[in-house]
PDB file of C-alpha atoms in Angstrom:
ATOM      1  CA  MET A  71      91.094 116.349 195.790  1.00 57.00           C
ATOM      2  CA  GLU A  72      93.154 116.981 192.973  1.00 67.00           C
ATOM      3  CA  ILE A  73      97.254 117.813 193.138  1.00 76.00           C
ATOM      4  CA  ASN A  74     100.130 117.292 191.027  1.00 76.00           C
ATOM      5  CA  LYS A  75     102.982 114.909 191.883  1.00 71.00           C
ATOM      6  CA  LYS A  76     105.138 117.595 193.757  1.00 76.00           C
ATOM      7  CA  GLN A  77     102.539 118.151 196.083  1.00 83.00           C
ATOM      8  CA  ALA A  78     101.882 114.646 196.884  1.00 78.00           C
ATOM      9  CA  THR A  79     105.134 114.230 197.969  1.00 77.00           C
ATOM     10  CA  LEU A  80     105.284 117.800 200.399  1.00 83.00           C
ATOM     11  CA  LEU A  81     102.565 115.877 201.971  1.00 85.00           C
ATOM     12  CA  LEU A  82     103.640 112.235 202.382  1.00 81.00           C
ATOM     13  CA  PHE A  83     107.010 114.351 203.398  1.00 83.00           C
ATOM     14  CA  PHE A  84     105.226 116.441 206.058  1.00 89.00           C
ATOM     15  CA  SER A  85     103.578 112.927 207.448  1.00 87.00           C
ATOM     16  CA  THR A  86     106.378 111.527 207.974  1.00 83.00           C
ATOM     17  CA  ILE A  87     107.917 113.947 209.786  1.00 89.00           C
ATOM     18  CA  LEU A  88     104.815 113.701 211.981  1.00 92.00           C
ATOM     19  CA  TRP A  89     105.555 109.993 212.183  1.00 86.00           C
ATOM     20  CA  GLY A  90     108.905 110.619 213.729  1.00 85.00           C
ATOM     21  CA  SER A  91     108.073 113.163 216.306  1.00 90.00           C
ATOM     22  CA  SER A  92     105.150 110.330 217.559  1.00 90.00           C
ATOM     23  CA  TYR A  93     107.202 108.211 219.275  1.00 87.00           C
ATOM     24  CA  ILE A  94     108.637 111.415 221.509  1.00 90.00           C
ATOM     25  CA  PHE A  95     105.192 112.195 222.108  1.00 93.00           C
ATOM     26  CA  LEU A  96     104.150 108.920 223.216  1.00 91.00           C
ATOM     27  CA  LYS A  97     106.793 108.665 225.237  1.00 89.00           C
ATOM     28  CA  LEU A  98     105.992 111.738 227.438  1.00 92.00           C
ATOM     29  CA  ALA A  99     102.618 110.061 228.102  1.00 93.00           C
ATOM     30  CA  THR A 100     103.820 107.159 228.928  1.00 92.00           C
ATOM     31  CA  ASN A 101     105.986 109.230 231.133  1.00 91.00           C
ATOM     32  CA  ALA A 102     103.292 110.644 232.706  1.00 94.00           C
ATOM     33  CA  GLY A 103     102.022 107.127 234.142  1.00 93.00           C
ATOM     34  CA  MET A 104      99.790 106.621 231.103  1.00 95.00           C
ATOM     35  CA  HIS A 105      99.468 103.125 229.916  1.00 93.00           C
ATOM     36  CA  SER A 106      98.789 101.856 226.678  1.00 91.00           C
ATOM     37  CA  GLY A 107      95.143 100.903 226.759  1.00 93.00           C
ATOM     38  CA  LEU A 108      94.778 104.389 227.749  1.00 95.00           C
ATOM     39  CA  ILE A 109      96.853 106.346 225.712  1.00 94.00           C
ATOM     40  CA  ASN A 110      95.251 104.304 222.675  1.00 92.00           C
ATOM     41  CA  ALA A 111      91.446 105.193 223.866  1.00 95.00           C
ATOM     42  CA  CYS A 112      92.090 108.365 224.184  1.00 95.00           C
ATOM     43  CA  ARG A 113      94.066 109.036 220.651  1.00 92.00           C
ATOM     44  CA  GLY A 114      91.431 107.583 218.612  1.00 93.00           C
ATOM     45  CA  THR A 115      88.414 108.644 220.104  1.00 96.00           C
ATOM     46  CA  ILE A 116      89.505 111.968 219.817  1.00 95.00           C
ATOM     47  CA  CYS A 117      90.847 111.055 216.435  1.00 92.00           C
ATOM     48  CA  ALA A 118      87.051 109.633 214.635  1.00 94.00           C
ATOM     49  CA  LEU A 119      85.234 112.575 216.994  1.00 96.00           C
ATOM     50  CA  VAL A 120      88.050 114.808 214.645  1.00 94.00           C
ATOM     51  CA  GLY A 121      87.376 112.993 211.906  1.00 93.00           C
ATOM     52  CA  TYR A 122      83.691 112.614 212.054  1.00 95.00           C
ATOM     53  CA  LEU A 123      82.824 116.310 212.564  1.00 95.00           C
ATOM     54  CA  LEU A 124      84.748 116.967 209.023  1.00 92.00           C
ATOM     55  CA  PHE A 125      83.803 114.156 207.052  1.00 91.00           C
ATOM     56  CA  PHE A 126      80.145 113.310 208.387  1.00 92.00           C
ATOM     57  CA  LYS A 127      78.209 113.359 205.276  1.00 91.00           C
ATOM     58  CA  GLN A 128      80.537 110.229 204.219  1.00 89.00           C
ATOM     59  CA  ILE A 129      80.538 108.880 207.405  1.00 91.00           C
ATOM     60  CA  ASN A 130      77.001 108.349 207.406  1.00 92.00           C
ATOM     61  CA  ARG A 131      76.758 106.564 204.527  1.00 89.00           C
ATOM     62  CA  LEU A 132      78.694 103.740 205.495  1.00 88.00           C
ATOM     63  CA  THR A 133      77.775 100.472 205.110  1.00 89.00           C
ATOM     64  CA  ARG A 134      77.665  96.982 206.847  1.00 88.00           C
ATOM     65  CA  LYS A 135      80.963  96.130 205.067  1.00 88.00           C
ATOM     66  CA  ASP A 136      82.797  99.021 205.958  1.00 88.00           C
ATOM     67  CA  LEU A 137      81.710  98.397 209.582  1.00 88.00           C
ATOM     68  CA  LYS A 138      83.729  95.154 208.944  1.00 87.00           C
ATOM     69  CA  LEU A 139      86.575  96.255 206.898  1.00 85.00           C
ATOM     70  CA  GLY A 140      86.874  99.170 209.967  1.00 85.00           C
ATOM     71  CA  LEU A 141      86.956  96.174 212.672  1.00 89.00           C
ATOM     72  CA  GLU A 142      89.071  94.474 210.627  1.00 89.00           C
ATOM     73  CA  ILE A 143      92.062  97.134 210.211  1.00 85.00           C
ATOM     74  CA  GLY A 144      91.292  98.890 213.356  1.00 87.00           C
ATOM     75  CA  ALA A 145      91.564  95.601 215.639  1.00 91.00           C
ATOM     76  CA  ILE A 146      95.388  94.938 213.861  1.00 91.00           C
ATOM     77  CA  ASN A 147      95.560  99.162 214.111  1.00 86.00           C
ATOM     78  CA  TYR A 148      94.990  98.543 217.493  1.00 91.00           C
ATOM     79  CA  LEU A 149      97.366  95.783 218.432  1.00 94.00           C
ATOM     80  CA  GLY A 150     100.366  97.189 216.765  1.00 92.00           C
ATOM     81  CA  TYR A 151      99.683 100.577 218.701  1.00 87.00           C
ATOM     82  CA  TYR A 152      99.415  98.820 221.962  1.00 92.00           C
ATOM     83  CA  LEU A 153     102.584  96.517 221.428  1.00 93.00           C
ATOM     84  CA  GLN A 154     104.312  99.691 220.336  1.00 90.00           C
ATOM     85  CA  THR A 155     103.032 101.958 222.837  1.00 89.00           C
ATOM     86  CA  ALA A 156     103.626  99.433 226.081  1.00 90.00           C
ATOM     87  CA  GLY A 157     107.398  99.009 224.650  1.00 91.00           C
ATOM     88  CA  LEU A 158     108.236 102.317 224.957  1.00 87.00           C
ATOM     89  CA  ARG A 159     108.430 102.444 228.620  1.00 86.00           C
ATOM     90  CA  TYR A 160     111.045 100.306 228.632  1.00 87.00           C
ATOM     91  CA  THR A 161     112.772 101.335 225.841  1.00 83.00           C
ATOM     92  CA  THR A 162     113.989 104.668 223.597  1.00 81.00           C
ATOM     93  CA  PRO A 163     112.139 106.429 220.628  1.00 83.00           C
ATOM     94  CA  ALA A 164     115.542 106.036 218.271  1.00 76.00           C
ATOM     95  CA  LYS A 165     115.732 102.590 219.198  1.00 80.00           C
ATOM     96  CA  SER A 166     111.654 101.832 218.513  1.00 84.00           C
ATOM     97  CA  SER A 167     111.178 103.636 215.671  1.00 79.00           C
ATOM     98  CA  PHE A 168     114.222 101.444 214.039  1.00 77.00           C
ATOM     99  CA  ILE A 169     112.775  97.912 215.027  1.00 83.00           C
ATOM    100  CA  THR A 170     109.482  99.524 213.651  1.00 82.00           C
ATOM    101  CA  ALA A 171     111.045  99.667 210.435  1.00 75.00           C
ATOM    102  CA  LEU A 172     110.975  95.841 210.048  1.00 78.00           C
ATOM    103  CA  TYR A 173     107.527  96.013 209.229  1.00 78.00           C
ATOM    104  CA  VAL A 174     108.867  96.183 205.383  1.00 72.00           C
ATOM    105  CA  ALA A 175     110.785  93.228 205.740  1.00 74.00           C
ATOM    106  CA  ILE A 176     107.701  91.298 207.478  1.00 82.00           C
ATOM    107  CA  ALA A 177     105.420  92.041 205.074  1.00 80.00           C
ATOM    108  CA  PRO A 178     106.399  89.805 202.217  1.00 79.00           C
ATOM    109  CA  LEU A 179     106.622  86.697 204.051  1.00 82.00           C
ATOM    110  CA  ILE A 180     103.404  87.049 205.383  1.00 86.00           C
ATOM    111  CA  LEU A 181     102.089  87.698 202.339  1.00 83.00           C
ATOM    112  CA  TRP A 182     104.106  84.646 200.915  1.00 85.00           C
ATOM    113  CA  LEU A 183     102.582  82.444 204.243  1.00 87.00           C
ATOM    114  CA  PHE A 184      98.670  83.525 203.574  1.00 86.00           C
ATOM    115  CA  TRP A 185      98.730  85.263 200.378  1.00 84.00           C
ATOM    116  CA  HIS A 186     101.095  82.607 198.427  1.00 82.00           C
ATOM    117  CA  GLU A 187     102.832  85.486 196.837  1.00 81.00           C
ATOM    118  CA  ARG A 188     106.519  84.195 196.716  1.00 80.00           C
ATOM    119  CA  PRO A 189     108.279  87.173 197.791  1.00 74.00           C
ATOM    120  CA  ARG A 190     111.492  88.537 195.180  1.00 73.00           C
ATOM    121  CA  ARG A 191     114.970  87.590 195.281  1.00 76.00           C
ATOM    122  CA  LYS A 192     116.334  90.667 197.011  1.00 75.00           C
ATOM    123  CA  THR A 193     113.580  90.128 200.530  1.00 73.00           C
ATOM    124  CA  TYR A 194     115.922  87.610 201.666  1.00 76.00           C
ATOM    125  CA  PHE A 195     118.850  89.795 201.527  1.00 79.00           C
ATOM    126  CA  ALA A 196     116.569  92.718 202.870  1.00 75.00           C
ATOM    127  CA  ILE A 197     115.802  90.237 205.508  1.00 75.00           C
ATOM    128  CA  ALA A 198     119.573  89.513 206.653  1.00 79.00           C
ATOM    129  CA  LEU A 199     120.463  93.061 206.387  1.00 80.00           C
ATOM    130  CA  ALA A 200     117.867  93.770 208.889  1.00 75.00           C
ATOM    131  CA  VAL A 201     118.421  91.095 211.292  1.00 74.00           C
ATOM    132  CA  ILE A 202     121.994  92.464 211.404  1.00 81.00           C
ATOM    133  CA  GLY A 203     120.649  95.965 211.791  1.00 78.00           C
ATOM    134  CA  MET A 204     118.324  94.695 214.699  1.00 70.00           C
ATOM    135  CA  ALA A 205     121.508  92.671 216.190  1.00 72.00           C
ATOM    136  CA  VAL A 206     123.632  95.865 216.473  1.00 79.00           C
ATOM    137  CA  LEU A 207     121.054  98.687 217.561  1.00 70.00           C
ATOM    138  CA  THR A 208     120.058  96.152 220.530  1.00 63.00           C
ATOM    139  CA  ASN A 209     123.856  95.586 221.506  1.00 65.00           C
ATOM    140  CA  VAL A 210     123.262  91.673 221.301  1.00 55.00           C
ATOM    141  CA  GLY A 211     127.471  91.360 220.761  1.00 56.00           C
ATOM    142  CA  GLN A 212     127.659  93.005 224.778  1.00 59.00           C
ATOM    143  CA  ASN A 213     123.796  92.138 226.058  1.00 53.00           C
ATOM    144  CA  GLY A 214     123.742  88.235 224.462  1.00 50.00           C
ATOM    145  CA  LEU A 215     121.202  86.787 222.138  1.00 48.00           C
ATOM    146  CA  HIS A 216     118.101  88.268 223.455  1.00 59.00           C
ATOM    147  CA  LEU A 217     116.032  91.628 223.644  1.00 68.00           C
ATOM    148  CA  GLN A 218     115.330  94.347 226.215  1.00 78.00           C
ATOM    149  CA  TYR A 219     111.553  93.959 227.355  1.00 86.00           C
ATOM    150  CA  GLY A 220     110.558  96.925 224.928  1.00 88.00           C
ATOM    151  CA  ASP A 221     112.523  96.102 222.515  1.00 86.00           C
ATOM    152  CA  PHE A 222     110.723  92.221 222.192  1.00 89.00           C
ATOM    153  CA  LEU A 223     107.119  94.446 221.945  1.00 92.00           C
ATOM    154  CA  THR A 224     108.342  96.652 219.580  1.00 91.00           C
ATOM    155  CA  LEU A 225     109.385  94.015 217.297  1.00 90.00           C
ATOM    156  CA  LEU A 226     105.882  92.165 218.389  1.00 93.00           C
ATOM    157  CA  SER A 227     104.233  94.885 216.742  1.00 93.00           C
ATOM    158  CA  THR A 228     106.455  95.350 213.611  1.00 90.00           C
ATOM    159  CA  VAL A 229     103.910  91.938 212.651  1.00 92.00           C
ATOM    160  CA  PHE A 230     100.974  94.057 212.832  1.00 93.00           C
ATOM    161  CA  TRP A 231     102.541  97.051 211.184  1.00 86.00           C
ATOM    162  CA  ALA A 232     102.941  94.421 208.420  1.00 84.00           C
ATOM    163  CA  LEU A 233      99.782  93.714 208.437  1.00 88.00           C
ATOM    164  CA  GLN A 234      98.646  96.456 208.218  1.00 81.00           C
ATOM    165  CA  ILE A 235     100.258  97.527 205.505  1.00 75.00           C
ATOM    166  CA  ILE A 236      98.470  94.140 203.998  1.00 80.00           C
ATOM    167  CA  PHE A 237      95.112  95.030 204.895  1.00 79.00           C
ATOM    168  CA  PHE A 238      95.106  98.710 203.764  1.00 71.00           C
ATOM    169  CA  ASN A 239      96.823  97.495 199.897  1.00 69.00           C
ATOM    170  CA  LYS A 240      93.913  94.673 199.631  1.00 75.00           C
ATOM    171  CA  VAL A 241      91.449  95.210 201.810  1.00 73.00           C
ATOM    172  CA  ALA A 242      90.772  99.478 202.381  1.00 67.00           C
ATOM    173  CA  PRO A 243      89.811  99.920 198.818  1.00 68.00           C
ATOM    174  CA  GLN A 244      87.110  97.970 199.296  1.00 76.00           C
ATOM    175  CA  SER A 245      85.710 100.931 201.394  1.00 75.00           C
ATOM    176  CA  SER A 246      83.609 103.691 200.347  1.00 77.00           C
ATOM    177  CA  SER A 247      85.406 105.943 201.045  1.00 79.00           C
ATOM    178  CA  SER A 248      89.007 106.800 202.418  1.00 76.00           C
ATOM    179  CA  TRP A 249      87.398 109.028 204.831  1.00 83.00           C
ATOM    180  CA  ILE A 250      85.544 106.238 206.577  1.00 87.00           C
ATOM    181  CA  VAL A 251      88.833 104.009 207.047  1.00 83.00           C
ATOM    182  CA  LEU A 252      90.301 106.623 209.260  1.00 85.00           C
ATOM    183  CA  PHE A 253      87.447 107.429 210.899  1.00 92.00           C
ATOM    184  CA  MET A 254      86.889 103.819 211.704  1.00 89.00           C
ATOM    185  CA  VAL A 255      90.470 102.816 212.250  1.00 86.00           C
ATOM    186  CA  GLY A 256      90.248 105.920 215.165  1.00 91.00           C
ATOM    187  CA  PHE A 257      87.070 104.855 216.182  1.00 93.00           C
ATOM    188  CA  TRP A 258      88.104 100.952 216.729  1.00 92.00           C
ATOM    189  CA  GLN A 259      91.346 101.896 218.396  1.00 90.00           C
ATOM    190  CA  GLY A 260      89.756 103.701 220.981  1.00 94.00           C
ATOM    191  CA  ILE A 261      86.804 100.906 221.534  1.00 95.00           C
ATOM    192  CA  PHE A 262      89.379  98.252 221.793  1.00 94.00           C
ATOM    193  CA  GLY A 263      91.757 100.820 224.175  1.00 94.00           C
ATOM    194  CA  TRP A 264      88.901 101.606 226.853  1.00 96.00           C
ATOM    195  CA  LEU A 265      88.353  97.694 227.031  1.00 95.00           C
ATOM    196  CA  THR A 266      92.212  97.574 227.743  1.00 94.00           C
ATOM    197  CA  PHE A 267      91.847 100.586 230.258  1.00 96.00           C
ATOM    198  CA  PHE A 268      89.111  99.138 231.872  1.00 95.00           C
ATOM    199  CA  GLY A 269      89.448  95.602 231.642  1.00 95.00           C
ATOM    200  CA  THR A 270      93.618  96.135 233.056  1.00 93.00           C
ATOM    201  CA  GLU A 271      94.491  99.553 233.817  1.00 94.00           C
ATOM    202  CA  ARG A 272      92.173 100.989 236.021  1.00 93.00           C
ATOM    203  CA  ALA A 273      94.452 100.676 239.108  1.00 92.00           C
ATOM    204  CA  THR A 274      96.884 102.697 236.890  1.00 91.00           C
ATOM    205  CA  PHE A 275      94.497 105.822 236.843  1.00 92.00           C
ATOM    206  CA  GLY A 276      95.184 107.642 239.962  1.00 91.00           C
ATOM    207  CA  GLN A 277      99.263 107.495 239.378  1.00 91.00           C
ATOM    208  CA  ILE A 278      98.721 109.428 236.133  1.00 94.00           C
ATOM    209  CA  HIS A 279      99.661 113.480 235.923  1.00 95.00           C
ATOM    210  CA  TRP A 280      97.013 114.644 233.396  1.00 93.00           C
ATOM    211  CA  MET A 281      98.804 118.626 233.454  1.00 93.00           C
ATOM    212  CA  GLN A 282     101.926 116.100 231.677  1.00 95.00           C
ATOM    213  CA  ALA A 283      99.744 114.131 229.921  1.00 94.00           C
ATOM    214  CA  LEU A 284      96.884 116.075 228.344  1.00 94.00           C
ATOM    215  CA  ALA A 285      99.249 118.264 225.453  1.00 94.00           C
ATOM    216  CA  PRO A 286     100.886 114.658 224.296  1.00 94.00           C
ATOM    217  CA  ILE A 287      97.725 112.911 223.889  1.00 95.00           C
ATOM    218  CA  VAL A 288      96.061 116.183 221.922  1.00 94.00           C
ATOM    219  CA  ILE A 289      98.940 115.931 219.580  1.00 94.00           C
ATOM    220  CA  LEU A 290      98.748 112.393 219.373  1.00 93.00           C
ATOM    221  CA  ALA A 291      95.124 112.531 218.132  1.00 93.00           C
ATOM    222  CA  VAL A 292      94.392 115.413 216.201  1.00 93.00           C
ATOM    223  CA  GLY A 293      98.197 116.398 215.206  1.00 90.00           C
ATOM    224  CA  ILE A 294      99.303 112.358 213.987  1.00 89.00           C
ATOM    225  CA  THR A 295      97.188 110.369 214.267  1.00 87.00           C
ATOM    226  CA  PHE A 296      94.279 112.391 211.767  1.00 90.00           C
ATOM    227  CA  LEU A 297      96.593 114.742 210.451  1.00 91.00           C
ATOM    228  CA  GLY A 298      99.683 112.182 209.578  1.00 86.00           C
ATOM    229  CA  GLN A 299      97.243 109.566 208.310  1.00 80.00           C
ATOM    230  CA  GLY A 300      94.693 111.928 206.323  1.00 79.00           C
ATOM    231  CA  MET A 301      98.183 113.465 204.626  1.00 83.00           C
ATOM    232  CA  GLN A 302      99.526 109.972 204.297  1.00 76.00           C
ATOM    233  CA  ILE A 303      96.090 108.754 202.368  1.00 72.00           C
ATOM    234  CA  ILE A 304      95.861 112.009 199.980  1.00 75.00           C
ATOM    235  CA  GLY A 305      99.763 111.146 199.194  1.00 76.00           C
ATOM    236  CA  GLN A 306      99.790 107.873 198.289  1.00 67.00           C
ATOM    237  CA  ALA A 307      96.834 108.785 196.139  1.00 66.00           C
ATOM    238  CA  HIS A 308      98.459 110.972 193.945  1.00 70.00           C
ATOM    239  CA  THR A 309     102.240 109.309 193.795  1.00 66.00           C
ATOM    240  CA  ASP A 310     103.979 105.809 192.987  1.00 56.00           C
ATOM    241  CA  ALA A 311     104.425 103.297 195.446  1.00 51.00           C
ATOM    242  CA  THR A 312     108.370 103.595 195.453  1.00 47.00           C
ATOM    243  CA  SER A 313     108.729 107.624 195.737  1.00 56.00           C
ATOM    244  CA  ALA A 314     105.698 106.585 198.337  1.00 61.00           C
ATOM    245  CA  GLY A 315     107.953 104.406 200.118  1.00 57.00           C
ATOM    246  CA  LEU A 316     111.256 105.960 200.736  1.00 57.00           C
ATOM    247  CA  ILE A 317     109.760 108.964 201.800  1.00 70.00           C
ATOM    248  CA  LEU A 318     107.847 107.291 204.632  1.00 69.00           C
ATOM    249  CA  ILE A 319     110.759 104.806 205.370  1.00 67.00           C
ATOM    250  CA  LEU A 320     112.416 108.306 207.184  1.00 72.00           C
ATOM    251  CA  GLU A 321     109.963 108.076 209.918  1.00 77.00           C
ATOM    252  CA  SER A 322     112.649 105.845 211.815  1.00 74.00           C
ATOM    253  CA  PHE A 323     115.459 108.608 210.445  1.00 77.00           C
ATOM    254  CA  PHE A 324     112.959 112.050 212.314  1.00 82.00           C
ATOM    255  CA  ALA A 325     112.350 109.873 214.802  1.00 82.00           C
ATOM    256  CA  SER A 326     115.818 109.302 215.799  1.00 80.00           C
ATOM    257  CA  VAL A 327     116.781 112.899 214.917  1.00 82.00           C
ATOM    258  CA  PHE A 328     114.070 113.571 217.639  1.00 86.00           C
ATOM    259  CA  SER A 329     115.235 111.656 220.018  1.00 84.00           C
ATOM    260  CA  VAL A 330     118.783 112.299 220.414  1.00 84.00           C
ATOM    261  CA  VAL A 331     118.093 116.322 220.230  1.00 86.00           C
ATOM    262  CA  LEU A 332     115.797 116.181 222.984  1.00 86.00           C
ATOM    263  CA  GLY A 333     117.986 113.425 225.213  1.00 84.00           C
ATOM    264  CA  TYR A 334     115.781 110.170 224.951  1.00 82.00           C
ATOM    265  CA  ASP A 335     118.962 108.640 223.457  1.00 79.00           C
ATOM    266  CA  ARG A 336     122.597 109.409 222.630  1.00 81.00           C
ATOM    267  CA  LEU A 337     124.700 109.616 219.799  1.00 83.00           C
ATOM    268  CA  THR A 338     126.133 106.350 219.703  1.00 82.00           C
ATOM    269  CA  PRO A 339     127.983 104.559 217.128  1.00 84.00           C
ATOM    270  CA  GLN A 340     125.671 101.170 217.847  1.00 80.00           C
ATOM    271  CA  LEU A 341     122.488 103.760 217.285  1.00 78.00           C
ATOM    272  CA  VAL A 342     123.679 105.358 214.133  1.00 84.00           C
ATOM    273  CA  VAL A 343     125.012 101.921 212.156  1.00 86.00           C
ATOM    274  CA  GLY A 344     122.137  99.797 213.195  1.00 80.00           C
ATOM    275  CA  GLY A 345     119.882 102.487 212.353  1.00 78.00           C
ATOM    276  CA  ALA A 346     121.934 103.140 209.016  1.00 84.00           C
ATOM    277  CA  ILE A 347     121.813  98.837 208.172  1.00 83.00           C
ATOM    278  CA  LEU A 348     118.159  98.768 209.026  1.00 74.00           C
ATOM    279  CA  LEU A 349     116.659 101.500 206.885  1.00 77.00           C
ATOM    280  CA  LEU A 350     118.702 100.550 203.713  1.00 81.00           C
ATOM    281  CA  ALA A 351     116.996  97.035 204.301  1.00 74.00           C
ATOM    282  CA  SER A 352     113.919  98.879 204.479  1.00 68.00           C
ATOM    283  CA  ALA A 353     115.161 100.930 201.022  1.00 73.00           C
ATOM    284  CA  MET A 354     116.392  97.587 199.311  1.00 73.00           C
ATOM    285  CA  MET A 355     112.891  96.569 199.670  1.00 65.00           C
ATOM    286  CA  GLN A 356     110.773  99.317 198.584  1.00 62.00           C
ATOM    287  CA  VAL A 357     113.465 100.364 195.412  1.00 66.00           C
ATOM    288  CA  ASP A 358     112.590  98.161 191.965  1.00 65.00           C
ATOM    289  CA  LEU A 359     116.094  97.562 191.371  1.00 58.00           C
ATOM    290  CA  GLN A 360     116.052  96.578 188.043  1.00 60.00           C
ATOM    291  CA  SER A 361     114.994  99.969 187.363  1.00 57.00           C
ATOM    292  CA  LEU A 362     117.887 101.693 188.612  1.00 52.00           C
ATOM    293  CA  PRO A 363     120.311 102.632 185.804  1.00 54.00           C
ATOM    294  CA  PHE A 364     123.412 100.462 187.550  1.00 50.00           C
ATOM    295  CA  PHE A 365     121.303  97.533 187.725  1.00 51.00           C
ATOM    296  CA  ARG A 366     119.511  97.753 184.272  1.00 55.00           C
ATOM    297  CA  LYS A 367     120.463  95.456 181.045  1.00 55.00           C
ATOM    298  CA  LYS A 368     121.722  96.619 178.539  1.00 51.00           C
TER     299      LYS A 368
END
């Protein structure tokens, strides 16, 4: 599929809006009584089915290597979703989205520890900003030096989102097709979700209000997991990493807008200031400062 950079930017922009709205639909699903394992089981299974129906020719040619890579990426993806969804039971969509944005600062540290790729100097400043932003957002001054349970689970999920970014960069290009990657992510998300549900969540099945849960789950599976991820894959293939990163970090902004408009969050100074600092930290990690006119050497 050949598109120009302007069209790729639009795809990434729409993808970011979808990812931002996902926190609301996750919150609706959890409010309807669904737990994290079942939410991700349904979401992953539907995404994989839609992917197979549309791209079965490519998927039918997947190799054993594709299966191995898909398992690795799928396991990381599932753990990120599971912890993030579980955290949303105890925190708000806006706080969840802003804390999730920390993956941009965490990824370079993981690369340094396990791949021995030394962070750039700006990484240290970005991490310091991110810690300050999270402290403001979670109101450490009033609540003390601890995170609420939902914030803590969301913070753990950022480790897996950082790993996913790394694996998409280092491992996914080794697969036969981008659509196979998308299919395998949904497939393994579904498998791990059903295992979690039957292993730990069966007792909660009778508490689910299916009339409230059905629409959010379908939207999460088709409109966000499949469509949003698909647009992101295509968009990132036709634009540079800096432009893509700057667009994708707007996910937190859109999530907070949706959350405030729909009444899940109040527009407090902590939300505005803490969120802005986290977005600044994320943007700092994405931008090559040396390329900006202010920092460019004469």
